[in-house]
CSV table of C-alpha atoms and ligand atoms in Angstrom, one decimal:
chain,number,residue,atom,x,y,z
A,402,MET,CA,85.4,134.8,94.5
A,403,PHE,CA,86.5,131.8,96.6
A,404,LYS,CA,90.1,131.7,96.6
A,405,LYS,CA,91.4,127.8,96.5
A,406,HIS,CA,93.4,127.9,99.6
A,407,ILE,CA,91.3,129.4,102.2
A,408,PRO,CA,89.4,126.9,104.2
A,409,TRP,CA,85.5,126.7,103.8
A,410,ALA,CA,82.7,125.8,105.8
A,411,GLU,CA,79.2,125.4,105.6
A,412,PRO,CA,77.3,128.6,105.8
A,413,TYR,CA,74.7,127.8,108.4
A,414,LYS,CA,74.5,126.2,111.8
A,415,ILE,CA,72.5,123.6,113.3
A,416,LYS,CA,69.5,124.5,114.9
A,417,VAL,CA,67.5,121.1,115.0
A,418,VAL,CA,68.9,117.4,115.0
A,419,GLU,CA,67.5,114.3,113.8
A,420,PRO,CA,69.1,110.9,115.6
A,421,LEU,CA,70.6,108.4,113.3
A,422,LYS,CA,70.3,104.7,114.1
A,423,MET,CA,73.3,102.3,113.8
A,424,THR,CA,72.4,98.6,112.9
A,425,SER,CA,74.4,95.6,113.0
A,426,ARG,CA,75.7,93.7,110.2
A,427,GLU,CA,73.0,90.8,110.9
A,428,ASP,CA,70.3,93.3,110.8
A,429,ARG,CA,71.4,94.7,107.5
A,430,LEU,CA,71.8,91.1,106.1
A,431,LYS,CA,68.0,90.5,107.1
A,432,ALA,CA,66.8,94.0,105.7
A,433,ILE,CA,68.4,93.7,102.1
A,434,HIS,CA,67.1,90.1,101.5
A,435,GLU,CA,63.6,91.3,102.6
A,436,ALA,CA,64.4,94.4,100.0
A,437,GLY,CA,65.3,92.0,97.2
A,438,TYR,CA,68.7,93.3,97.0
A,439,ASN,CA,67.1,97.0,95.9
A,440,THR,CA,68.1,99.9,98.1
A,441,PHE,CA,64.9,101.5,97.4
A,442,LEU,CA,63.0,98.8,99.0
A,443,LEU,CA,64.7,99.2,102.1
A,444,ARG,CA,62.8,101.2,105.1
A,445,SER,CA,64.6,104.3,106.1
A,446,GLU,CA,64.5,103.1,109.5
A,447,ASP,CA,67.1,100.7,108.7
A,448,VAL,CA,69.2,103.4,107.1
A,449,TYR,CA,72.6,104.8,108.5
A,450,ILE,CA,73.5,107.5,106.3
A,451,ASP,CA,70.9,108.1,103.3
A,452,PHE,CA,72.8,108.8,100.0
A,453,LEU,CA,70.0,107.2,98.1
A,454,THR,CA,69.1,110.6,96.6
A,455,ASP,CA,69.3,114.5,97.1
A,456,SER,CA,65.6,114.7,96.1
A,457,GLY,CA,63.5,116.0,98.6
A,458,THR,CA,65.9,115.1,101.4
A,459,ASN,CA,67.0,118.8,101.7
A,460,ALA,CA,67.0,120.3,105.0
A,461,MET,CA,64.7,123.7,105.1
A,462,SER,CA,66.1,126.5,106.4
A,463,ASP,CA,64.6,128.8,109.4
A,464,ALA,CA,63.1,131.4,107.0
A,465,GLN,CA,61.6,128.4,105.1
A,466,TRP,CA,60.2,126.7,108.0
A,467,ALA,CA,58.6,130.0,109.0
A,468,GLY,CA,57.3,130.7,105.5
A,469,MET,CA,55.4,127.4,105.5
A,470,MET,CA,53.2,129.4,108.5
A,471,MET,CA,52.2,132.0,105.7
A,472,GLY,CA,50.6,129.3,103.6
A,473,ASP,CA,47.6,131.0,101.9
A,474,GLU,CA,45.5,128.1,101.4
A,475,ALA,CA,42.7,129.4,99.2
A,476,TYR,CA,42.2,127.4,96.6
A,477,ALA,CA,42.4,129.9,93.7
A,478,GLY,CA,44.8,132.4,93.8
A,479,SER,CA,47.0,131.7,96.7
A,480,LYS,CA,49.5,134.9,97.5
A,481,ASN,CA,52.3,132.0,97.8
A,482,PHE,CA,51.7,131.3,93.6
A,483,TYR,CA,52.4,134.8,92.8
A,484,ARG,CA,55.3,135.0,95.2
A,485,LEU,CA,56.7,131.9,93.7
A,486,GLU,CA,56.0,133.3,89.9
A,487,ALA,CA,57.9,136.7,91.0
A,488,ALA,CA,60.9,134.6,92.1
A,489,VAL,CA,61.1,132.2,89.1
A,490,GLN,CA,60.7,135.6,86.8
A,491,LYS,CA,63.6,137.0,88.6
A,492,TYR,CA,65.9,134.4,88.7
A,493,TYR,CA,64.9,132.5,85.7
A,494,GLY,CA,63.7,134.9,83.5
A,495,TYR,CA,60.7,133.0,82.3
A,496,LYS,CA,57.4,134.8,81.9
A,497,HIS,CA,54.8,132.3,82.8
A,498,LEU,CA,54.8,129.5,85.3
A,499,VAL,CA,52.7,126.7,85.8
A,500,PRO,CA,53.3,125.0,89.4
A,501,THR,CA,53.6,121.0,89.5
A,502,HIS,CA,54.0,118.8,92.6
A,503,GLN,CA,57.4,117.7,91.3
A,504,GLY,CA,59.4,117.3,88.2
A,505,ARG,CA,57.8,114.5,86.4
A,506,GLY,CA,54.5,116.4,86.9
A,507,ALA,CA,56.2,119.0,84.8
A,508,GLU,CA,57.6,116.7,82.6
A,509,ASN,CA,54.4,115.4,82.0
A,510,LEU,CA,52.4,118.4,81.0
A,511,LEU,CA,55.6,119.6,78.5
A,512,SER,CA,56.0,116.4,76.6
A,513,GLN,CA,52.1,116.2,76.2
A,514,ALA,CA,51.7,119.8,75.1
A,515,MET,CA,54.7,119.9,72.8
A,516,ILE,CA,55.2,116.1,71.1
A,517,LYS,CA,53.3,114.5,68.3
A,518,PRO,CA,53.3,110.8,67.7
A,519,GLY,CA,56.7,110.4,65.3
A,520,ASP,CA,58.7,113.1,66.6
A,521,TYR,CA,62.1,113.3,68.0
A,522,VAL,CA,63.7,114.9,70.8
A,523,PRO,CA,67.3,115.1,71.2
A,524,GLY,CA,69.0,115.8,74.9
A,525,ASN,CA,72.1,115.4,76.2
A,526,MET,CA,71.9,112.0,77.8
A,527,TYR,CA,69.0,111.0,79.4
A,528,PHE,CA,67.0,111.1,82.5
A,529,THR,CA,64.6,108.3,83.6
A,530,THR,CA,61.5,110.2,83.9
A,531,THR,CA,61.9,112.8,81.3
A,532,ARG,CA,62.9,110.1,78.8
A,533,PHE,CA,59.5,108.5,79.9
A,534,HIS,CA,57.8,111.1,79.4
A,535,GLN,CA,58.7,111.9,76.2
A,536,GLU,CA,58.5,108.3,74.5
A,537,LYS,CA,54.8,107.7,76.2
A,538,ALA,CA,53.7,111.0,74.2
A,539,GLY,CA,55.0,109.3,70.9
A,540,ALA,CA,58.6,110.9,70.6
A,541,THR,CA,61.8,108.8,70.2
A,542,PHE,CA,64.8,110.0,72.3
A,543,ILE,CA,68.0,111.0,70.6
A,544,ASP,CA,71.3,111.1,73.0
A,545,VAL,CA,73.1,114.1,71.5
A,546,ILE,CA,75.6,114.5,74.4
A,547,ILE,CA,79.8,114.9,73.7
A,548,ASP,CA,81.3,111.1,73.7
A,549,GLU,CA,83.5,112.0,76.7
A,550,ALA,CA,80.5,112.2,79.1
A,551,HIS,CA,80.3,108.2,78.5
A,552,ASP,CA,84.0,108.1,79.1
A,553,THR,CA,84.7,107.6,82.5
A,554,ALA,CA,88.2,108.6,82.5
A,555,SER,CA,87.9,111.9,80.5
A,556,LEU,CA,88.5,114.9,82.8
A,557,HIS,CA,86.3,117.1,80.2
A,558,PRO,CA,85.8,120.4,82.6
A,559,PHE,CA,81.9,120.1,80.7
A,560,LYS,CA,81.0,116.7,80.2
A,561,GLY,CA,77.3,117.5,80.0
A,562,ASN,CA,77.8,119.5,76.7
A,563,ILE,CA,75.9,118.9,73.3
A,564,ASP,CA,77.4,117.5,70.6
A,565,LEU,CA,76.5,120.1,67.8
A,566,GLN,CA,77.6,117.8,64.8
A,567,LYS,CA,75.2,114.9,66.2
A,568,TYR,CA,72.3,117.6,66.9
A,569,GLU,CA,72.8,119.1,63.4
A,570,ASP,CA,72.8,115.4,62.0
A,571,LEU,CA,69.7,114.2,63.7
A,572,ILE,CA,68.0,117.9,62.1
A,573,ASN,CA,69.3,116.5,58.8
A,574,ARG,CA,68.2,113.2,59.0
A,575,VAL,CA,64.8,113.4,60.2
A,576,GLY,CA,63.8,117.3,59.5
A,577,ALA,CA,63.2,119.9,61.6
A,578,ASP,CA,59.5,120.0,61.8
A,579,LYS,CA,60.0,116.3,63.1
A,580,ILE,CA,61.9,117.9,66.4
A,581,PRO,CA,59.3,120.2,68.1
A,582,TYR,CA,62.2,121.2,70.9
A,583,ILE,CA,65.6,119.8,72.3
A,584,CYS,CA,65.9,118.9,76.0
A,585,VAL,CA,69.0,120.4,77.8
A,586,ALA,CA,69.6,119.0,81.0
A,587,ALA,CA,71.9,121.2,83.1
A,588,THR,CA,73.6,119.6,85.0
A,589,VAL,CA,73.3,116.0,83.2
A,590,ASN,CA,72.4,114.1,86.3
A,591,MET,CA,72.9,110.4,84.5
A,592,ALA,CA,76.4,111.7,83.4
A,593,GLY,CA,77.4,112.1,87.1
A,594,GLY,CA,76.4,115.3,87.6
A,595,GLN,CA,77.9,117.0,84.8
A,596,PRO,CA,77.9,120.8,83.5
A,597,ILE,CA,77.2,122.2,80.2
A,598,SER,CA,79.1,125.3,79.5
A,599,MET,CA,77.4,128.6,78.5
A,600,GLU,CA,79.5,128.5,75.1
A,601,ASN,CA,77.8,125.2,74.5
A,602,ILE,CA,74.0,126.2,75.5
A,603,ARG,CA,74.5,129.7,73.2
A,604,ALA,CA,75.6,127.5,69.9
A,605,VAL,CA,72.6,125.2,70.6
A,606,LYS,CA,70.5,128.3,70.8
A,607,GLU,CA,71.6,129.6,67.7
A,608,LEU,CA,71.4,126.6,65.7
A,609,SER,CA,67.9,126.0,67.4
A,610,ASP,CA,66.7,129.1,66.3
A,611,LYS,CA,67.8,128.8,62.7
A,612,HIS,CA,65.2,125.7,62.4
A,613,GLY,CA,62.7,126.8,64.3
A,614,ILE,CA,63.5,124.4,67.1
A,615,LYS,CA,62.8,125.4,70.8
A,616,VAL,CA,65.5,124.5,73.4
A,617,MET,CA,63.8,123.3,76.7
A,618,LEU,CA,66.0,123.3,79.7
A,619,ASP,CA,65.9,120.6,82.2
A,620,ALA,CA,66.7,123.4,84.9
A,621,THR,CA,66.7,121.0,87.9
A,622,ARG,CA,70.3,121.4,88.7
A,623,ALA,CA,70.6,124.5,86.9
A,624,VAL,CA,71.8,126.4,89.8
A,625,GLU,CA,74.9,123.7,90.5
A,626,ASN,CA,75.8,124.5,86.8
A,627,ALA,CA,75.4,128.2,86.8
A,628,TYR,CA,78.2,127.6,89.8
A,629,PHE,CA,80.6,125.4,87.8
A,630,ILE,CA,80.5,128.0,85.0
A,631,GLN,CA,81.7,130.4,87.2
A,632,GLN,CA,84.4,128.0,88.5
A,633,ARG,CA,85.6,126.6,85.3
A,634,GLU,CA,84.3,128.7,82.2
A,635,ASP,CA,86.9,132.0,80.8
A,636,GLY,CA,85.0,135.1,81.5
A,637,TYR,CA,82.5,134.0,84.2
A,638,SER,CA,85.0,134.2,87.5
A,639,ASP,CA,83.8,137.5,88.5
A,640,LYS,CA,79.9,137.3,87.9
A,641,SER,CA,77.3,135.9,90.4
A,642,VAL,CA,75.8,132.5,90.3
A,643,ALA,CA,72.7,134.1,90.3
A,644,ALA,CA,73.6,136.8,86.9
A,645,ILE,CA,74.9,133.6,85.5
A,646,LEU,CA,72.0,131.2,85.9
A,647,LEU,CA,69.7,134.2,84.4
A,648,GLU,CA,71.8,134.0,81.2
A,649,LEU,CA,71.7,130.2,81.1
A,650,SER,CA,68.3,130.1,81.3
A,651,GLY,CA,67.9,133.0,78.8
A,652,TYR,CA,69.3,130.7,75.7
A,653,SER,CA,65.9,128.5,76.3
A,654,ASP,CA,62.1,129.3,75.8
A,655,GLY,CA,61.3,127.3,78.8
A,656,ALA,CA,62.1,124.6,81.6
A,657,THR,CA,61.0,121.7,83.5
A,658,MET,CA,61.7,121.7,87.4
A,659,SER,CA,62.1,119.3,90.3
A,660,GLY,CA,62.0,121.9,93.2
A,661,LYS,CA,63.2,119.0,95.3
A,662,LYS,CA,66.8,119.3,94.0
A,663,ASP,CA,68.2,122.8,93.7
A,664,LEU,CA,65.5,124.6,95.5
A,665,LEU,CA,65.8,123.2,98.8
A,666,VAL,CA,62.2,121.9,99.5
A,667,ASN,CA,61.0,118.3,100.3
A,668,ILE,CA,58.2,118.6,97.5
A,669,GLY,CA,57.6,120.7,94.5
A,670,GLY,CA,58.3,121.6,91.3
A,671,PHE,CA,57.1,123.8,87.8
A,672,VAL,CA,57.2,124.2,84.1
A,673,ALA,CA,57.8,127.8,83.1
A,674,VAL,CA,57.7,129.1,79.5
A,675,ASN,CA,57.9,132.4,77.4
A,676,ASP,CA,55.7,131.4,74.7
A,677,TRP,CA,52.0,132.4,75.8
A,678,ASP,CA,50.0,129.8,73.6
A,679,LEU,CA,52.3,127.1,74.9
A,680,PHE,CA,51.5,128.5,78.6
A,681,GLU,CA,47.8,128.4,77.9
A,682,GLU,CA,48.1,125.0,77.1
A,683,LEU,CA,50.3,123.8,79.8
A,684,ARG,CA,47.6,125.8,82.3
A,685,ASN,CA,44.6,124.2,80.8
A,686,MET,CA,46.6,120.5,81.3
A,687,VAL,CA,47.5,121.4,84.8
A,688,VAL,CA,43.9,121.1,85.9
A,689,VAL,CA,43.3,118.0,84.5
A,690,TYR,CA,46.9,116.3,86.3
A,691,GLU,CA,47.5,118.2,89.1
A,692,GLY,CA,45.3,120.8,90.3
A,693,LEU,CA,44.5,124.9,89.4
A,694,HIS,CA,47.0,126.4,87.6
A,695,THR,CA,47.7,128.7,90.9
A,696,TYR,CA,48.8,125.6,93.3
A,697,GLY,CA,49.5,122.9,90.5
A,698,GLY,CA,49.5,119.6,93.4
A,699,LEU,CA,50.8,122.0,96.1
A,700,ALA,CA,49.9,123.8,99.3
A,701,GLY,CA,50.3,127.2,99.3
A,702,ARG,CA,52.9,126.5,101.9
A,703,ASP,CA,54.7,124.3,99.8
A,704,MET,CA,55.1,127.2,97.0
A,705,GLU,CA,56.2,129.7,99.7
A,706,ALA,CA,59.2,127.4,100.9
A,707,MET,CA,59.8,126.9,97.4
A,708,ALA,CA,60.2,130.9,96.8
A,709,ILE,CA,62.4,131.5,99.6
A,710,GLY,CA,64.6,128.3,98.8
A,711,LEU,CA,65.1,129.9,95.5
A,712,GLU,CA,66.6,132.8,97.0
A,713,GLU,CA,68.7,131.2,99.0
A,714,ALA,CA,69.8,128.3,96.8
A,715,VAL,CA,71.2,131.2,94.1
A,716,GLN,CA,73.6,132.6,96.9
A,717,ASP,CA,77.2,132.1,96.2
A,718,GLN,CA,78.3,130.8,99.3
A,719,ASN,CA,75.3,128.4,99.5
A,720,ILE,CA,76.0,127.0,96.4
A,721,SER,CA,79.5,126.6,96.9
A,722,ALA,CA,79.2,125.0,99.9
A,723,ARG,CA,77.1,122.2,98.6
A,724,VAL,CA,79.5,121.5,95.7
A,725,ARG,CA,82.3,121.6,97.8
A,726,GLN,CA,81.0,119.0,100.4
A,727,VAL,CA,80.9,116.8,97.2
A,728,GLU,CA,84.4,117.4,96.0
A,729,TYR,CA,85.6,117.0,99.6
A,730,PHE,CA,84.0,113.4,99.6
A,731,GLY,CA,85.5,113.0,96.4
A,732,LYS,CA,89.0,113.8,97.6
A,733,LEU,CA,88.8,111.0,100.4
A,734,LEU,CA,87.9,108.8,97.7
A,735,GLU,CA,90.6,109.5,95.4
A,736,LYS,CA,92.9,109.0,98.3
A,737,ALA,CA,91.5,105.4,98.7
A,738,GLU,CA,92.3,105.0,95.0
A,739,VAL,CA,88.7,103.7,94.7
A,740,PRO,CA,87.1,104.1,91.2
A,741,PHE,CA,84.8,106.9,90.3
A,742,ILE,CA,83.8,109.2,87.8
A,743,LYS,CA,85.6,112.5,87.4
A,744,PRO,CA,85.7,115.1,87.8
A,745,VAL,CA,83.2,115.1,90.3
A,746,GLY,CA,79.9,116.2,89.5
A,747,GLY,CA,77.8,118.6,91.5
A,748,HIS,CA,75.5,116.6,93.5
A,749,ALA,CA,76.8,113.2,93.9
A,750,ILE,CA,79.9,110.6,93.9
A,751,PHE,CA,79.3,108.2,90.8
A,752,LEU,CA,81.6,104.6,91.7
A,753,ASP,CA,82.3,103.0,88.4
A,754,ALA,CA,80.9,99.2,89.1
A,755,LYS,CA,82.6,98.1,85.8
A,756,GLN,CA,85.8,98.6,87.4
A,757,PHE,CA,85.3,98.1,91.1
A,758,TYR,CA,83.7,94.5,90.1
A,759,PRO,CA,85.2,93.3,86.7
A,760,HIS,CA,84.3,89.8,87.3
A,761,ILE,CA,80.8,90.5,87.7
A,762,ASP,CA,78.9,90.6,84.1
A,763,GLN,CA,76.7,93.7,83.3
A,764,GLU,CA,73.7,91.3,82.7
A,765,GLN,CA,74.1,90.2,86.5
A,766,PHE,CA,73.8,93.9,87.6
A,767,PRO,CA,77.5,94.8,89.0
A,768,ALA,CA,75.9,98.3,90.2
A,769,GLN,CA,73.1,96.6,91.8
A,770,VAL,CA,75.3,94.3,93.7
A,771,LEU,CA,77.5,97.0,94.7
A,772,ALA,CA,75.0,99.1,96.0
A,773,ALA,CA,73.7,96.2,98.1
A,774,ASP,CA,77.2,95.3,99.4
A,775,LEU,CA,77.9,99.0,100.4
A,776,TYR,CA,74.6,99.0,102.6
A,777,VAL,CA,75.3,95.5,104.3
A,778,GLU,CA,78.9,96.5,104.9
A,779,SER,CA,78.2,100.2,106.5
A,780,GLY,CA,74.2,100.9,106.8
A,781,VAL,CA,74.9,103.4,103.6
A,782,ARG,CA,72.4,103.6,101.1
A,783,ALA,CA,73.2,104.2,97.6
A,784,MET,CA,71.5,103.2,94.3
A,785,GLU,CA,72.2,101.8,91.0
A,786,ARG,CA,72.6,103.9,87.8
A,787,GLY,CA,73.3,101.2,85.5
A,788,ILE,CA,71.6,98.3,83.6
A,789,VAL,CA,68.8,98.4,85.8
A,790,SER,CA,68.2,101.9,85.6
A,791,ALA,CA,68.4,102.1,81.9
A,792,GLY,CA,65.5,99.5,81.5
A,793,ARG,CA,64.4,98.3,78.1
A,794,ASP,CA,63.6,99.7,74.7
A,795,ILE,CA,59.9,100.6,74.6
A,796,VAL,CA,60.1,99.0,71.0
A,797,THR,CA,62.0,96.0,70.9
A,798,GLY,CA,61.4,94.9,74.6
A,799,LYS,CA,65.4,94.6,74.8
A,800,ASN,CA,67.7,95.7,77.5
A,801,HIS,CA,69.2,98.9,77.3
A,802,LYS,CA,73.1,98.4,78.0
A,803,PRO,CA,74.5,101.4,79.0
A,804,LYS,CA,78.3,102.2,78.9
A,805,LEU,CA,78.0,103.4,82.5
A,806,GLU,CA,77.5,101.0,85.0
A,807,LEU,CA,77.5,103.1,88.2
A,808,VAL,CA,76.9,103.3,91.7
A,809,ARG,CA,75.2,107.1,92.8
A,810,LEU,CA,76.1,108.2,96.2
A,811,THR,CA,74.1,111.2,96.3
A,812,ILE,CA,74.6,114.2,99.0
A,813,PRO,CA,71.2,115.7,100.5
A,814,ARG,CA,72.0,119.6,100.8
A,815,ARG,CA,72.7,121.1,104.0
A,816,VAL,CA,71.8,117.6,105.8
A,817,TYR,CA,75.6,115.9,107.1
A,818,THR,CA,78.7,117.1,107.9
A,819,GLN,CA,82.2,116.4,106.7
A,820,ALA,CA,82.4,113.6,109.5
A,821,HIS,CA,79.8,111.8,107.6
A,822,PHE,CA,81.7,111.6,104.6
A,823,ASP,CA,84.7,110.5,106.4
A,824,VAL,CA,82.7,107.5,107.6
A,825,VAL,CA,81.2,106.7,104.4
A,826,ALA,CA,84.7,107.1,102.5
A,827,TYR,CA,86.0,104.6,105.0
A,828,TYR,CA,83.5,101.8,104.3
A,829,VAL,CA,83.7,102.3,100.7
A,830,GLU,CA,87.3,101.7,100.6
A,831,GLU,CA,86.9,98.6,103.2
A,832,LEU,CA,84.3,97.3,100.6
A,833,TYR,CA,86.7,97.9,97.6
A,834,LYS,CA,89.9,96.0,99.2
A,835,LYS,CA,87.6,92.9,99.6
A,836,ARG,CA,85.6,93.2,96.3
A,837,HIS,CA,86.9,90.0,94.9
A,838,GLU,CA,84.5,88.2,96.9
A,839,ALA,CA,81.4,89.7,95.3
A,840,LYS,CA,78.7,87.8,93.5
A,841,GLY,CA,76.3,88.6,90.8
A,842,LEU,CA,72.4,89.1,91.1
A,843,LYS,CA,69.5,87.8,89.0
A,844,MET,CA,66.2,89.8,88.5
A,845,VAL,CA,63.1,88.0,89.9
A,846,TYR,CA,60.7,90.6,89.7
A,847,GLU,CA,60.7,93.4,87.0
A,848,PRO,CA,57.9,95.9,87.2
A,849,LYS,CA,56.7,97.3,83.6
A,850,TYR,CA,57.5,101.2,84.2
A,851,LEU,CA,60.6,102.7,85.7
A,852,ARG,CA,61.4,99.2,87.0
A,853,PHE,CA,64.9,100.5,89.3
A,854,PHE,CA,62.4,101.6,91.7
A,855,GLN,CA,60.4,98.4,92.7
A,856,ALA,CA,62.6,95.4,90.7
A,857,ARG,CA,63.5,92.6,93.5
A,858,PHE,CA,66.7,90.4,93.0
A,859,GLU,CA,68.2,87.2,94.5
A,860,ARG,CA,71.9,85.9,95.1
A,861,LEU,CA,73.4,84.1,92.4
B,90,LIG,C1,65.0,114.7,89.5
B,90,LIG,C2,64.9,114.8,88.7
B,90,LIG,C3,64.2,115.1,87.6
B,90,LIG,C4,62.5,114.6,88.3
B,90,LIG,O1,61.7,115.1,88.9
B,90,LIG,P1,60.9,114.6,90.0
B,90,LIG,O2,60.7,115.8,90.8
B,90,LIG,O3,61.6,113.2,90.9
B,90,LIG,O4,59.8,114.1,89.5
B,90,LIG,C5,64.1,115.3,86.1
B,90,LIG,N1,65.2,115.7,85.8
B,90,LIG,C6,66.3,115.7,86.7
B,90,LIG,C7,67.7,116.0,86.1
B,90,LIG,C8,66.5,115.4,88.0
B,90,LIG,O5,67.5,115.2,88.6
């Protein structure tokens, strides 16, 4: 499809610009101190280049903005709902759609509808909100991702794959009737945006069918996953991303979705399933938690923008440019010999904070330190993905101690140009040169849930 030696460029041009604000080092030292060394608590105004997240930070197209004017804001039966339903059926193939305000709204509904206390939910590494809702509904989450996913040096092309042996061992240990579904993420955000292969999800589906276990896709980044399959898996190089996506989701019984990622919008999500009874249950619950089943907490215009975003997202040249921006950034960091996770994933670069700051103990939050230091150095905002994000065990109250201690630099879709990546790579390299000066942090305020969002720290 895309020949490696031919230069590529973003398949869009800029029509509206938003000025960026530069700040001084003194300003930034003050700002990060006031933010308790947590980049989530910085004011966006004080940030120069914002790589905090690619969630809801996408640039919408002129077609999407025009679609916003076509919002049918009726309380019930909005035409934008039917448009979105048709787009989801066309590109993911699921029969029934329940819109939600964003991904975690969908996770809440699905977890409550499917999980009984005492159940087990296997998954390929966890995602923060996904695991939270599974555990809150009474399940024990079991990580069944392949070991390579935890190895920052492994170059496995499908590091998101499920280890079928681990999955089967769990079935044998607890019994299939204790496993309502397996949660398959594509791509795996927490492993560095790493994809699963078609071969793997096909095998997962087969094994699950044999035991009567449902397969639920976290489809948030499945378009990116489909692109990696096209690029890396035998037999897919001449298929379109849209065709691959449809095949991929076809090996699942339903999906939760955060439209704020792949679907190029600022807000929105859904849960979609094939089973009518499950749909009935979800449709019933959405009224309590989000809104009527034909808007699910969204305005009509939001559903319209998401339907158009889906059509744009699956175009080969769009998704190719998205991932190639991330690759470009990775190549710059590779040249600078900075430690980060390889192969480069679909949405972000993950700096390896354990290697960056080997002298800082994991209990002193090396990734939290690195994200704070990068902000002070450059005004670039990133986020921690390590011991703070992993939180505490819901039963024992002990810190989860993840093998990976990472800082995520996440690339919003269609927002930045190559020159921005040159600047960020320069500052990361500068920071790496003086890495020995870095000092650890201590946590001085810890919220009860999803602590990484609001925790506060002080310098040791
Ligand atoms: C963002 C994300 C979610 C949660 O979606 P929200 O829209 O932020 O609630 C779930 N899974 C994955 C893989 C995500 O990246």
